JSON list of C-alpha atoms in Angstrom, two decimals:
[
{"chain": "A", "resi": 606, "resn": "ALA", "atom": "CA", "xyz": [-15.45, -6.05, -7.03]},
{"chain": "A", "resi": 607, "resn": "GLN", "atom": "CA", "xyz": [-11.78, -5.77, -7.79]},
{"chain": "A", "resi": 608, "resn": "LYS", "atom": "CA", "xyz": [-10.95, -2.11, -8.20]},
{"chain": "A", "resi": 609, "resn": "VAL", "atom": "CA", "xyz": [-7.39, -2.55, -9.37]},
{"chain": "A", "resi": 610, "resn": "THR", "atom": "CA", "xyz": [-6.30, -5.29, -11.73]},
{"chain": "A", "resi": 611, "resn": "GLN", "atom": "CA", "xyz": [-2.73, -6.19, -12.45]},
{"chain": "A", "resi": 612, "resn": "ALA", "atom": "CA", "xyz": [-3.14, -8.93, -14.99]},
{"chain": "A", "resi": 613, "resn": "GLN", "atom": "CA", "xyz": [0.54, -9.89, -15.14]},
{"chain": "A", "resi": 614, "resn": "THR", "atom": "CA", "xyz": [1.44, -12.10, -12.22]},
{"chain": "A", "resi": 615, "resn": "GLU", "atom": "CA", "xyz": [5.10, -12.51, -13.10]},
{"chain": "A", "resi": 616, "resn": "ILE", "atom": "CA", "xyz": [7.47, -11.02, -15.65]},
{"chain": "A", "resi": 617, "resn": "SER", "atom": "CA", "xyz": [11.01, -12.20, -16.26]},
{"chain": "A", "resi": 618, "resn": "VAL", "atom": "CA", "xyz": [13.45, -10.20, -18.35]},
{"chain": "A", "resi": 619, "resn": "VAL", "atom": "CA", "xyz": [17.15, -10.07, -19.05]},
{"chain": "A", "resi": 620, "resn": "GLU", "atom": "CA", "xyz": [19.08, -7.06, -17.81]},
{"chain": "A", "resi": 621, "resn": "LYS", "atom": "CA", "xyz": [18.83, -3.98, -20.04]},
{"chain": "A", "resi": 622, "resn": "GLU", "atom": "CA", "xyz": [15.48, -5.02, -21.46]},
{"chain": "A", "resi": 623, "resn": "ASP", "atom": "CA", "xyz": [12.50, -2.73, -21.01]},
{"chain": "A", "resi": 624, "resn": "VAL", "atom": "CA", "xyz": [9.54, -4.00, -19.00]},
{"chain": "A", "resi": 625, "resn": "THR", "atom": "CA", "xyz": [6.02, -2.58, -18.84]},
{"chain": "A", "resi": 626, "resn": "LEU", "atom": "CA", "xyz": [3.64, -3.35, -15.99]},
{"chain": "A", "resi": 627, "resn": "ASP", "atom": "CA", "xyz": [-0.06, -3.00, -16.66]},
{"chain": "A", "resi": 628, "resn": "CYS", "atom": "CA", "xyz": [-2.57, -1.56, -14.20]},
{"chain": "A", "resi": 629, "resn": "VAL", "atom": "CA", "xyz": [-6.28, -1.20, -14.90]},
{"chain": "A", "resi": 630, "resn": "TYR", "atom": "CA", "xyz": [-8.56, 0.41, -12.34]},
{"chain": "A", "resi": 631, "resn": "GLU", "atom": "CA", "xyz": [-12.27, 0.81, -11.79]},
{"chain": "A", "resi": 632, "resn": "THR", "atom": "CA", "xyz": [-14.00, 3.68, -10.01]},
{"chain": "A", "resi": 633, "resn": "ARG", "atom": "CA", "xyz": [-17.10, 5.85, -10.23]},
{"chain": "A", "resi": 634, "resn": "ASP", "atom": "CA", "xyz": [-15.45, 8.78, -8.49]},
{"chain": "A", "resi": 635, "resn": "THR", "atom": "CA", "xyz": [-14.39, 11.71, -10.63]},
{"chain": "A", "resi": 636, "resn": "THR", "atom": "CA", "xyz": [-11.55, 12.51, -8.25]},
{"chain": "A", "resi": 637, "resn": "TYR", "atom": "CA", "xyz": [-9.15, 9.74, -7.40]},
{"chain": "A", "resi": 638, "resn": "TYR", "atom": "CA", "xyz": [-5.47, 9.07, -6.95]},
{"chain": "A", "resi": 639, "resn": "LEU", "atom": "CA", "xyz": [-3.29, 6.32, -8.35]},
{"chain": "A", "resi": 640, "resn": "PHE", "atom": "CA", "xyz": [-0.08, 5.04, -6.83]},
{"chain": "A", "resi": 641, "resn": "TRP", "atom": "CA", "xyz": [2.71, 2.64, -7.56]},
{"chain": "A", "resi": 642, "resn": "TYR", "atom": "CA", "xyz": [4.69, 0.96, -4.79]},
{"chain": "A", "resi": 643, "resn": "LYS", "atom": "CA", "xyz": [7.73, -1.31, -5.02]},
{"chain": "A", "resi": 644, "resn": "GLN", "atom": "CA", "xyz": [8.30, -4.23, -2.65]},
{"chain": "A", "resi": 645, "resn": "PRO", "atom": "CA", "xyz": [11.87, -5.53, -2.95]},
{"chain": "A", "resi": 646, "resn": "PRO", "atom": "CA", "xyz": [12.87, -8.95, -1.56]},
{"chain": "A", "resi": 647, "resn": "SER", "atom": "CA", "xyz": [13.62, -7.30, 1.79]},
{"chain": "A", "resi": 648, "resn": "GLY", "atom": "CA", "xyz": [9.87, -6.78, 2.18]},
{"chain": "A", "resi": 649, "resn": "GLU", "atom": "CA", "xyz": [9.33, -3.08, 2.75]},
{"chain": "A", "resi": 650, "resn": "LEU", "atom": "CA", "xyz": [6.93, -1.05, 0.61]},
{"chain": "A", "resi": 651, "resn": "VAL", "atom": "CA", "xyz": [8.58, 1.81, -1.22]},
{"chain": "A", "resi": 652, "resn": "PHE", "atom": "CA", "xyz": [6.50, 4.63, -2.67]},
{"chain": "A", "resi": 653, "resn": "LEU", "atom": "CA", "xyz": [7.23, 5.38, -6.34]},
{"chain": "A", "resi": 654, "resn": "ILE", "atom": "CA", "xyz": [4.58, 7.76, -7.66]},
{"chain": "A", "resi": 655, "resn": "ARG", "atom": "CA", "xyz": [1.24, 9.43, -6.95]},
{"chain": "A", "resi": 656, "resn": "ARG", "atom": "CA", "xyz": [-1.00, 10.76, -9.71]},
{"chain": "A", "resi": 657, "resn": "ASN", "atom": "CA", "xyz": [-4.42, 12.41, -9.45]},
{"chain": "A", "resi": 658, "resn": "SER", "atom": "CA", "xyz": [-7.25, 11.91, -11.91]},
{"chain": "A", "resi": 659, "resn": "PHE", "atom": "CA", "xyz": [-6.99, 15.41, -13.31]},
{"chain": "A", "resi": 660, "resn": "ASP", "atom": "CA", "xyz": [-3.39, 15.13, -14.35]},
{"chain": "A", "resi": 661, "resn": "GLU", "atom": "CA", "xyz": [-2.96, 12.92, -17.39]},
{"chain": "A", "resi": 662, "resn": "GLN", "atom": "CA", "xyz": [0.55, 14.00, -18.17]},
{"chain": "A", "resi": 663, "resn": "ASN", "atom": "CA", "xyz": [2.98, 11.16, -18.46]},
{"chain": "A", "resi": 664, "resn": "GLU", "atom": "CA", "xyz": [5.85, 11.24, -16.03]},
{"chain": "A", "resi": 665, "resn": "ILE", "atom": "CA", "xyz": [9.45, 10.15, -16.27]},
{"chain": "A", "resi": 666, "resn": "SER", "atom": "CA", "xyz": [11.81, 9.70, -13.35]},
{"chain": "A", "resi": 667, "resn": "GLY", "atom": "CA", "xyz": [15.16, 8.33, -14.38]},
{"chain": "A", "resi": 668, "resn": "ARG", "atom": "CA", "xyz": [14.57, 4.87, -15.84]},
{"chain": "A", "resi": 669, "resn": "TYR", "atom": "CA", "xyz": [10.96, 4.85, -14.65]},
{"chain": "A", "resi": 670, "resn": "SER", "atom": "CA", "xyz": [8.04, 6.23, -16.61]},
{"chain": "A", "resi": 671, "resn": "TRP", "atom": "CA", "xyz": [4.30, 6.15, -16.17]},
{"chain": "A", "resi": 672, "resn": "ASN", "atom": "CA", "xyz": [1.51, 6.35, -18.73]},
{"chain": "A", "resi": 673, "resn": "PHE", "atom": "CA", "xyz": [-1.88, 7.42, -17.40]},
{"chain": "A", "resi": 674, "resn": "GLN", "atom": "CA", "xyz": [-4.87, 7.07, -19.75]},
{"chain": "A", "resi": 675, "resn": "LYS", "atom": "CA", "xyz": [-8.29, 7.86, -18.32]},
{"chain": "A", "resi": 676, "resn": "SER", "atom": "CA", "xyz": [-10.00, 6.72, -21.53]},
{"chain": "A", "resi": 677, "resn": "THR", "atom": "CA", "xyz": [-8.87, 3.15, -20.86]},
{"chain": "A", "resi": 678, "resn": "SER", "atom": "CA", "xyz": [-8.67, 3.44, -17.04]},
{"chain": "A", "resi": 679, "resn": "SER", "atom": "CA", "xyz": [-5.04, 2.43, -17.12]},
{"chain": "A", "resi": 680, "resn": "PHE", "atom": "CA", "xyz": [-1.92, 3.58, -15.30]},
{"chain": "A", "resi": 681, "resn": "ASN", "atom": "CA", "xyz": [0.97, 1.60, -16.73]},
{"chain": "A", "resi": 682, "resn": "PHE", "atom": "CA", "xyz": [4.53, 1.61, -15.49]},
{"chain": "A", "resi": 683, "resn": "THR", "atom": "CA", "xyz": [7.64, 1.09, -17.61]},
{"chain": "A", "resi": 684, "resn": "ILE", "atom": "CA", "xyz": [11.15, 0.35, -16.45]},
{"chain": "A", "resi": 685, "resn": "THR", "atom": "CA", "xyz": [13.67, 1.18, -19.16]},
{"chain": "A", "resi": 686, "resn": "ALA", "atom": "CA", "xyz": [16.96, -0.67, -19.38]},
{"chain": "A", "resi": 687, "resn": "SER", "atom": "CA", "xyz": [16.11, -2.88, -16.42]},
{"chain": "A", "resi": 688, "resn": "GLN", "atom": "CA", "xyz": [18.70, -3.77, -13.79]},
{"chain": "A", "resi": 689, "resn": "VAL", "atom": "CA", "xyz": [18.94, -6.62, -11.32]},
{"chain": "A", "resi": 690, "resn": "VAL", "atom": "CA", "xyz": [18.08, -4.18, -8.52]},
{"chain": "A", "resi": 691, "resn": "ASP", "atom": "CA", "xyz": [14.68, -3.68, -10.16]},
{"chain": "A", "resi": 692, "resn": "SER", "atom": "CA", "xyz": [13.71, -7.21, -9.19]},
{"chain": "A", "resi": 693, "resn": "ALA", "atom": "CA", "xyz": [10.72, -6.76, -6.88]},
{"chain": "A", "resi": 694, "resn": "VAL", "atom": "CA", "xyz": [6.97, -7.00, -6.58]},
{"chain": "A", "resi": 695, "resn": "TYR", "atom": "CA", "xyz": [5.26, -3.89, -7.90]},
{"chain": "A", "resi": 696, "resn": "PHE", "atom": "CA", "xyz": [1.84, -2.83, -6.70]},
{"chain": "A", "resi": 697, "resn": "CYS", "atom": "CA", "xyz": [-0.60, -0.43, -8.28]},
{"chain": "A", "resi": 698, "resn": "ALA", "atom": "CA", "xyz": [-3.13, 1.16, -5.91]},
{"chain": "A", "resi": 699, "resn": "LEU", "atom": "CA", "xyz": [-6.20, 3.39, -6.10]},
{"chain": "A", "resi": 700, "resn": "SER", "atom": "CA", "xyz": [-7.53, 5.87, -3.54]},
{"chain": "A", "resi": 701, "resn": "GLU", "atom": "CA", "xyz": [-10.98, 7.32, -4.13]},
{"chain": "A", "resi": 702, "resn": "ALA", "atom": "CA", "xyz": [-11.30, 10.87, -2.87]},
{"chain": "A", "resi": 703, "resn": "GLU", "atom": "CA", "xyz": [-14.95, 10.45, -1.88]},
{"chain": "A", "resi": 704, "resn": "SER", "atom": "CA", "xyz": [-14.21, 7.61, 0.54]},
{"chain": "A", "resi": 705, "resn": "ASN", "atom": "CA", "xyz": [-14.00, 8.41, 4.24]},
{"chain": "A", "resi": 706, "resn": "ASP", "atom": "CA", "xyz": [-11.45, 5.72, 5.01]},
{"chain": "A", "resi": 707, "resn": "TYR", "atom": "CA", "xyz": [-8.60, 6.97, 2.77]},
{"chain": "A", "resi": 708, "resn": "LYS", "atom": "CA", "xyz": [-8.23, 3.33, 1.78]},
{"chain": "A", "resi": 709, "resn": "LEU", "atom": "CA", "xyz": [-5.67, 2.24, -0.77]},
{"chain": "A", "resi": 710, "resn": "SER", "atom": "CA", "xyz": [-7.15, -0.49, -2.97]},
{"chain": "A", "resi": 711, "resn": "PHE", "atom": "CA", "xyz": [-4.24, -2.56, -4.12]},
{"chain": "A", "resi": 712, "resn": "GLY", "atom": "CA", "xyz": [-3.84, -4.81, -7.10]},
{"chain": "A", "resi": 713, "resn": "ALA", "atom": "CA", "xyz": [-2.46, -8.29, -6.54]},
{"chain": "A", "resi": 714, "resn": "GLY", "atom": "CA", "xyz": [0.99, -7.20, -7.63]},
{"chain": "A", "resi": 715, "resn": "THR", "atom": "CA", "xyz": [3.38, -8.11, -10.44]},
{"chain": "A", "resi": 716, "resn": "THR", "atom": "CA", "xyz": [6.62, -9.90, -9.64]},
{"chain": "A", "resi": 717, "resn": "VAL", "atom": "CA", "xyz": [9.46, -8.68, -11.82]},
{"chain": "A", "resi": 718, "resn": "THR", "atom": "CA", "xyz": [12.61, -10.75, -12.07]},
{"chain": "A", "resi": 719, "resn": "VAL", "atom": "CA", "xyz": [15.57, -9.23, -13.86]},
{"chain": "A", "resi": 720, "resn": "ARG", "atom": "CA", "xyz": [18.25, -11.78, -14.78]},
{"chain": "A", "resi": 721, "resn": "ALA", "atom": "CA", "xyz": [21.87, -10.77, -15.22]},
{"chain": "B", "resi": 534, "resn": "ASN", "atom": "CA", "xyz": [13.12, 11.20, 10.86]},
{"chain": "B", "resi": 535, "resn": "ALA", "atom": "CA", "xyz": [12.67, 7.52, 11.51]},
{"chain": "B", "resi": 536, "resn": "GLY", "atom": "CA", "xyz": [9.47, 7.53, 9.44]},
{"chain": "B", "resi": 537, "resn": "VAL", "atom": "CA", "xyz": [7.09, 4.69, 10.27]},
{"chain": "B", "resi": 538, "resn": "THR", "atom": "CA", "xyz": [8.45, 2.05, 12.63]},
{"chain": "B", "resi": 539, "resn": "GLN", "atom": "CA", "xyz": [6.97, -1.32, 13.55]},
{"chain": "B", "resi": 540, "resn": "THR", "atom": "CA", "xyz": [7.80, -3.86, 16.19]},
{"chain": "B", "resi": 541, "resn": "PRO", "atom": "CA", "xyz": [8.33, -6.75, 16.33]},
{"chain": "B", "resi": 542, "resn": "LYS", "atom": "CA", "xyz": [9.69, -7.74, 12.92]},
{"chain": "B", "resi": 543, "resn": "PHE", "atom": "CA", "xyz": [8.67, -11.35, 13.37]},
{"chain": "B", "resi": 544, "resn": "GLN", "atom": "CA", "xyz": [6.44, -13.17, 15.84]},
{"chain": "B", "resi": 545, "resn": "VAL", "atom": "CA", "xyz": [5.23, -16.71, 16.33]},
{"chain": "B", "resi": 546, "resn": "LEU", "atom": "CA", "xyz": [2.02, -17.23, 18.29]},
{"chain": "B", "resi": 547, "resn": "LYS", "atom": "CA", "xyz": [-0.03, -20.22, 19.32]},
{"chain": "B", "resi": 548, "resn": "THR", "atom": "CA", "xyz": [-3.72, -20.31, 18.53]},
{"chain": "B", "resi": 549, "resn": "GLY", "atom": "CA", "xyz": [-5.65, -18.39, 21.17]},
{"chain": "B", "resi": 550, "resn": "GLN", "atom": "CA", "xyz": [-2.80, -16.21, 22.32]},
{"chain": "B", "resi": 551, "resn": "SER", "atom": "CA", "xyz": [-3.09, -12.44, 22.22]},
{"chain": "B", "resi": 552, "resn": "MET", "atom": "CA", "xyz": [-0.51, -9.87, 21.27]},
{"chain": "B", "resi": 553, "resn": "THR", "atom": "CA", "xyz": [-0.03, -6.26, 20.24]},
{"chain": "B", "resi": 554, "resn": "LEU", "atom": "CA", "xyz": [1.76, -5.10, 17.12]},
{"chain": "B", "resi": 555, "resn": "GLN", "atom": "CA", "xyz": [3.30, -1.71, 17.63]},
{"chain": "B", "resi": 556, "resn": "CYS", "atom": "CA", "xyz": [3.38, 1.12, 15.10]},
{"chain": "B", "resi": 557, "resn": "ALA", "atom": "CA", "xyz": [4.80, 4.60, 15.53]},
{"chain": "B", "resi": 558, "resn": "GLN", "atom": "CA", "xyz": [5.46, 7.54, 13.23]},
{"chain": "B", "resi": 559, "resn": "ASP", "atom": "CA", "xyz": [7.37, 10.76, 13.79]},
{"chain": "B", "resi": 560, "resn": "MET", "atom": "CA", "xyz": [6.04, 12.78, 10.87]},
{"chain": "B", "resi": 561, "resn": "ASN", "atom": "CA", "xyz": [3.04, 14.26, 12.71]},
{"chain": "B", "resi": 562, "resn": "HIS", "atom": "CA", "xyz": [0.67, 12.48, 10.33]},
{"chain": "B", "resi": 563, "resn": "GLU", "atom": "CA", "xyz": [-2.99, 12.58, 11.25]},
{"chain": "B", "resi": 564, "resn": "TYR", "atom": "CA", "xyz": [-3.90, 9.41, 9.36]},
{"chain": "B", "resi": 565, "resn": "MET", "atom": "CA", "xyz": [-2.66, 5.96, 10.33]},
{"chain": "B", "resi": 566, "resn": "SER", "atom": "CA", "xyz": [-3.77, 2.57, 9.16]},
{"chain": "B", "resi": 567, "resn": "TRP", "atom": "CA", "xyz": [-3.11, -1.15, 9.34]},
{"chain": "B", "resi": 568, "resn": "TYR", "atom": "CA", "xyz": [-3.05, -3.47, 6.35]},
{"chain": "B", "resi": 569, "resn": "ARG", "atom": "CA", "xyz": [-2.44, -7.16, 6.03]},
{"chain": "B", "resi": 570, "resn": "GLN", "atom": "CA", "xyz": [-0.71, -8.72, 3.07]},
{"chain": "B", "resi": 571, "resn": "ASP", "atom": "CA", "xyz": [-1.55, -12.21, 1.95]},
{"chain": "B", "resi": 572, "resn": "PRO", "atom": "CA", "xyz": [-0.15, -14.02, -1.12]},
{"chain": "B", "resi": 573, "resn": "GLY", "atom": "CA", "xyz": [-1.87, -13.04, -4.36]},
{"chain": "B", "resi": 574, "resn": "MET", "atom": "CA", "xyz": [-4.22, -10.61, -2.65]},
{"chain": "B", "resi": 575, "resn": "GLY", "atom": "CA", "xyz": [-2.32, -7.37, -2.40]},
{"chain": "B", "resi": 576, "resn": "LEU", "atom": "CA", "xyz": [-2.91, -5.47, 0.83]},
{"chain": "B", "resi": 577, "resn": "ARG", "atom": "CA", "xyz": [-6.22, -5.15, 2.64]},
{"chain": "B", "resi": 578, "resn": "LEU", "atom": "CA", "xyz": [-7.21, -2.48, 5.14]},
{"chain": "B", "resi": 579, "resn": "ILE", "atom": "CA", "xyz": [-7.87, -3.71, 8.69]},
{"chain": "B", "resi": 580, "resn": "HIS", "atom": "CA", "xyz": [-8.43, -0.53, 10.73]},
{"chain": "B", "resi": 581, "resn": "TYR", "atom": "CA", "xyz": [-7.64, 3.13, 10.34]},
{"chain": "B", "resi": 582, "resn": "SER", "atom": "CA", "xyz": [-7.53, 6.36, 12.31]},
{"chain": "B", "resi": 583, "resn": "VAL", "atom": "CA", "xyz": [-7.86, 9.95, 11.15]},
{"chain": "B", "resi": 584, "resn": "GLY", "atom": "CA", "xyz": [-6.58, 11.41, 14.41]},
{"chain": "B", "resi": 585, "resn": "ALA", "atom": "CA", "xyz": [-6.00, 10.79, 18.10]},
{"chain": "B", "resi": 586, "resn": "GLY", "atom": "CA", "xyz": [-9.09, 9.31, 19.70]},
{"chain": "B", "resi": 587, "resn": "ILE", "atom": "CA", "xyz": [-10.71, 8.40, 16.37]},
{"chain": "B", "resi": 588, "resn": "THR", "atom": "CA", "xyz": [-10.60, 4.90, 14.90]},
{"chain": "B", "resi": 589, "resn": "ASP", "atom": "CA", "xyz": [-12.76, 2.98, 12.47]},
{"chain": "B", "resi": 590, "resn": "GLN", "atom": "CA", "xyz": [-12.97, -0.39, 10.75]},
{"chain": "B", "resi": 591, "resn": "GLY", "atom": "CA", "xyz": [-11.55, -1.20, 7.36]},
{"chain": "B", "resi": 592, "resn": "GLU", "atom": "CA", "xyz": [-12.51, -4.11, 5.14]},
{"chain": "B", "resi": 593, "resn": "VAL", "atom": "CA", "xyz": [-11.15, -6.98, 7.28]},
{"chain": "B", "resi": 594, "resn": "PRO", "atom": "CA", "xyz": [-11.46, -5.89, 10.95]},
{"chain": "B", "resi": 595, "resn": "ASN", "atom": "CA", "xyz": [-12.64, -9.13, 12.59]},
{"chain": "B", "resi": 596, "resn": "GLY", "atom": "CA", "xyz": [-10.30, -10.40, 15.27]},
{"chain": "B", "resi": 597, "resn": "TYR", "atom": "CA", "xyz": [-8.42, -7.11, 15.62]},
{"chain": "B", "resi": 598, "resn": "ASN", "atom": "CA", "xyz": [-8.69, -4.07, 17.87]},
{"chain": "B", "resi": 599, "resn": "VAL", "atom": "CA", "xyz": [-7.01, -0.69, 17.65]},
{"chain": "B", "resi": 600, "resn": "SER", "atom": "CA", "xyz": [-6.73, 2.47, 19.70]},
{"chain": "B", "resi": 601, "resn": "ARG", "atom": "CA", "xyz": [-5.16, 5.87, 19.06]},
{"chain": "B", "resi": 602, "resn": "SER", "atom": "CA", "xyz": [-4.32, 7.72, 22.23]},
{"chain": "B", "resi": 603, "resn": "THR", "atom": "CA", "xyz": [-1.55, 9.82, 20.67]},
{"chain": "B", "resi": 604, "resn": "THR", "atom": "CA", "xyz": [-0.80, 11.15, 17.20]},
{"chain": "B", "resi": 605, "resn": "GLU", "atom": "CA", "xyz": [2.37, 9.08, 17.05]},
{"chain": "B", "resi": 606, "resn": "ASP", "atom": "CA", "xyz": [1.21, 5.60, 18.02]},
{"chain": "B", "resi": 607, "resn": "PHE", "atom": "CA", "xyz": [-1.35, 3.20, 16.56]},
{"chain": "B", "resi": 608, "resn": "PRO", "atom": "CA", "xyz": [-1.11, -0.32, 18.05]},
{"chain": "B", "resi": 609, "resn": "LEU", "atom": "CA", "xyz": [-2.96, -3.30, 16.59]},
{"chain": "B", "resi": 610, "resn": "ARG", "atom": "CA", "xyz": [-4.21, -5.94, 19.01]},
{"chain": "B", "resi": 611, "resn": "LEU", "atom": "CA", "xyz": [-4.94, -9.52, 18.15]},
{"chain": "B", "resi": 612, "resn": "LEU", "atom": "CA", "xyz": [-7.46, -10.68, 20.73]},
{"chain": "B", "resi": 613, "resn": "SER", "atom": "CA", "xyz": [-7.26, -14.45, 20.24]},
{"chain": "B", "resi": 614, "resn": "ALA", "atom": "CA", "xyz": [-4.90, -15.41, 17.45]},
{"chain": "B", "resi": 615, "resn": "ALA", "atom": "CA", "xyz": [-6.07, -17.83, 14.77]},
{"chain": "B", "resi": 616, "resn": "PRO", "atom": "CA", "xyz": [-4.08, -19.52, 11.96]},
{"chain": "B", "resi": 617, "resn": "SER", "atom": "CA", "xyz": [-6.06, -17.39, 9.46]},
{"chain": "B", "resi": 618, "resn": "GLN", "atom": "CA", "xyz": [-4.28, -14.35, 10.91]},
{"chain": "B", "resi": 619, "resn": "THR", "atom": "CA", "xyz": [-0.93, -15.61, 9.69]},
{"chain": "B", "resi": 620, "resn": "SER", "atom": "CA", "xyz": [0.14, -12.77, 7.46]},
{"chain": "B", "resi": 621, "resn": "VAL", "atom": "CA", "xyz": [2.46, -9.81, 7.03]},
{"chain": "B", "resi": 622, "resn": "TYR", "atom": "CA", "xyz": [1.14, -6.69, 8.71]},
{"chain": "B", "resi": 623, "resn": "PHE", "atom": "CA", "xyz": [1.95, -3.20, 7.52]},
{"chain": "B", "resi": 624, "resn": "CYS", "atom": "CA", "xyz": [1.29, 0.08, 9.25]},
{"chain": "B", "resi": 625, "resn": "ALA", "atom": "CA", "xyz": [1.01, 3.23, 7.14]},
{"chain": "B", "resi": 626, "resn": "SER", "atom": "CA", "xyz": [0.59, 6.94, 7.76]},
{"chain": "B", "resi": 627, "resn": "SER", "atom": "CA", "xyz": [-0.08, 10.14, 5.87]},
{"chain": "B", "resi": 628, "resn": "PHE", "atom": "CA", "xyz": [-1.26, 13.68, 6.22]},
{"chain": "B", "resi": 629, "resn": "THR", "atom": "CA", "xyz": [-4.93, 14.31, 5.66]},
{"chain": "B", "resi": 630, "resn": "ARG", "atom": "CA", "xyz": [-6.22, 17.23, 3.71]},
{"chain": "B", "resi": 631, "resn": "ASP", "atom": "CA", "xyz": [-9.53, 18.60, 2.60]},
{"chain": "B", "resi": 632, "resn": "ARG", "atom": "CA", "xyz": [-12.04, 16.22, 1.13]},
{"chain": "B", "resi": 633, "resn": "GLY", "atom": "CA", "xyz": [-11.02, 15.46, -2.41]},
{"chain": "B", "resi": 634, "resn": "PHE", "atom": "CA", "xyz": [-7.31, 15.27, -1.76]},
{"chain": "B", "resi": 635, "resn": "ARG", "atom": "CA", "xyz": [-5.17, 12.28, -0.99]},
{"chain": "B", "resi": 636, "resn": "GLU", "atom": "CA", "xyz": [-1.65, 12.44, 0.31]},
{"chain": "B", "resi": 637, "resn": "THR", "atom": "CA", "xyz": [0.90, 9.67, -0.09]},
{"chain": "B", "resi": 638, "resn": "GLN", "atom": "CA", "xyz": [0.78, 6.92, 2.52]},
{"chain": "B", "resi": 639, "resn": "TYR", "atom": "CA", "xyz": [4.15, 5.79, 3.80]},
{"chain": "B", "resi": 640, "resn": "PHE", "atom": "CA", "xyz": [4.56, 2.26, 5.08]},
{"chain": "B", "resi": 641, "resn": "GLY", "atom": "CA", "xyz": [6.50, 0.73, 7.91]},
{"chain": "B", "resi": 642, "resn": "PRO", "atom": "CA", "xyz": [8.82, -2.26, 7.37]},
{"chain": "B", "resi": 643, "resn": "GLY", "atom": "CA", "xyz": [6.16, -4.80, 8.28]},
{"chain": "B", "resi": 644, "resn": "THR", "atom": "CA", "xyz": [5.64, -7.47, 10.94]},
{"chain": "B", "resi": 645, "resn": "ARG", "atom": "CA", "xyz": [5.61, -11.09, 9.86]},
{"chain": "B", "resi": 646, "resn": "LEU", "atom": "CA", "xyz": [3.20, -13.08, 12.05]},
{"chain": "B", "resi": 647, "resn": "LEU", "atom": "CA", "xyz": [2.90, -16.86, 12.16]},
{"chain": "B", "resi": 648, "resn": "VAL", "atom": "CA", "xyz": [0.04, -18.41, 14.13]},
{"chain": "B", "resi": 649, "resn": "LEU", "atom": "CA", "xyz": [0.39, -22.11, 14.83]}
]
């Protein structure tokens, strides 16, 4: 069963628009961690944020913000005032603390294109 | 710190050939893993290691072998390459902590493999 769903395959916006990426997860563990990674056109995976299941505070880092809601099993990511450099594939991932393999279960990714 | 390094960056193989993808990290991380990335499927765990001398299978281990003789290195061996192994391969590493905690996994730049 898919543990992480990123329903938006592609999003295209014009520079300075805000863009929100949806992430819905599924787990039976009470302790788990959620991550967002960015994959720019150059191909590397860049870590953006880690959040554990006991910390539902929203977080803001510059133009990036994250909204974690356990009630809806969602961990959404918003880019404010998007820039061309934000064009990338963004992955949401889940790590269940009870697993022995430390596996990251990734969503399929959302491709964001920011047009000048 | 070089972080996580991978070689080669790109490789073309013929069906049936064998090769080793190299991965090294200089952060003294106990945990290392290999993922493959295929279009529309996110990343999937191939093999992982929680320390030198300890390896185990992930969700897609068939056709791959690993070993972990040192903390720093975690090579991935393709025994007899098949076209289905055409993919981008990522190595990742992290610290491990007590059960119930998950540290951030940092990824290498990836190896793009084409099997003809």
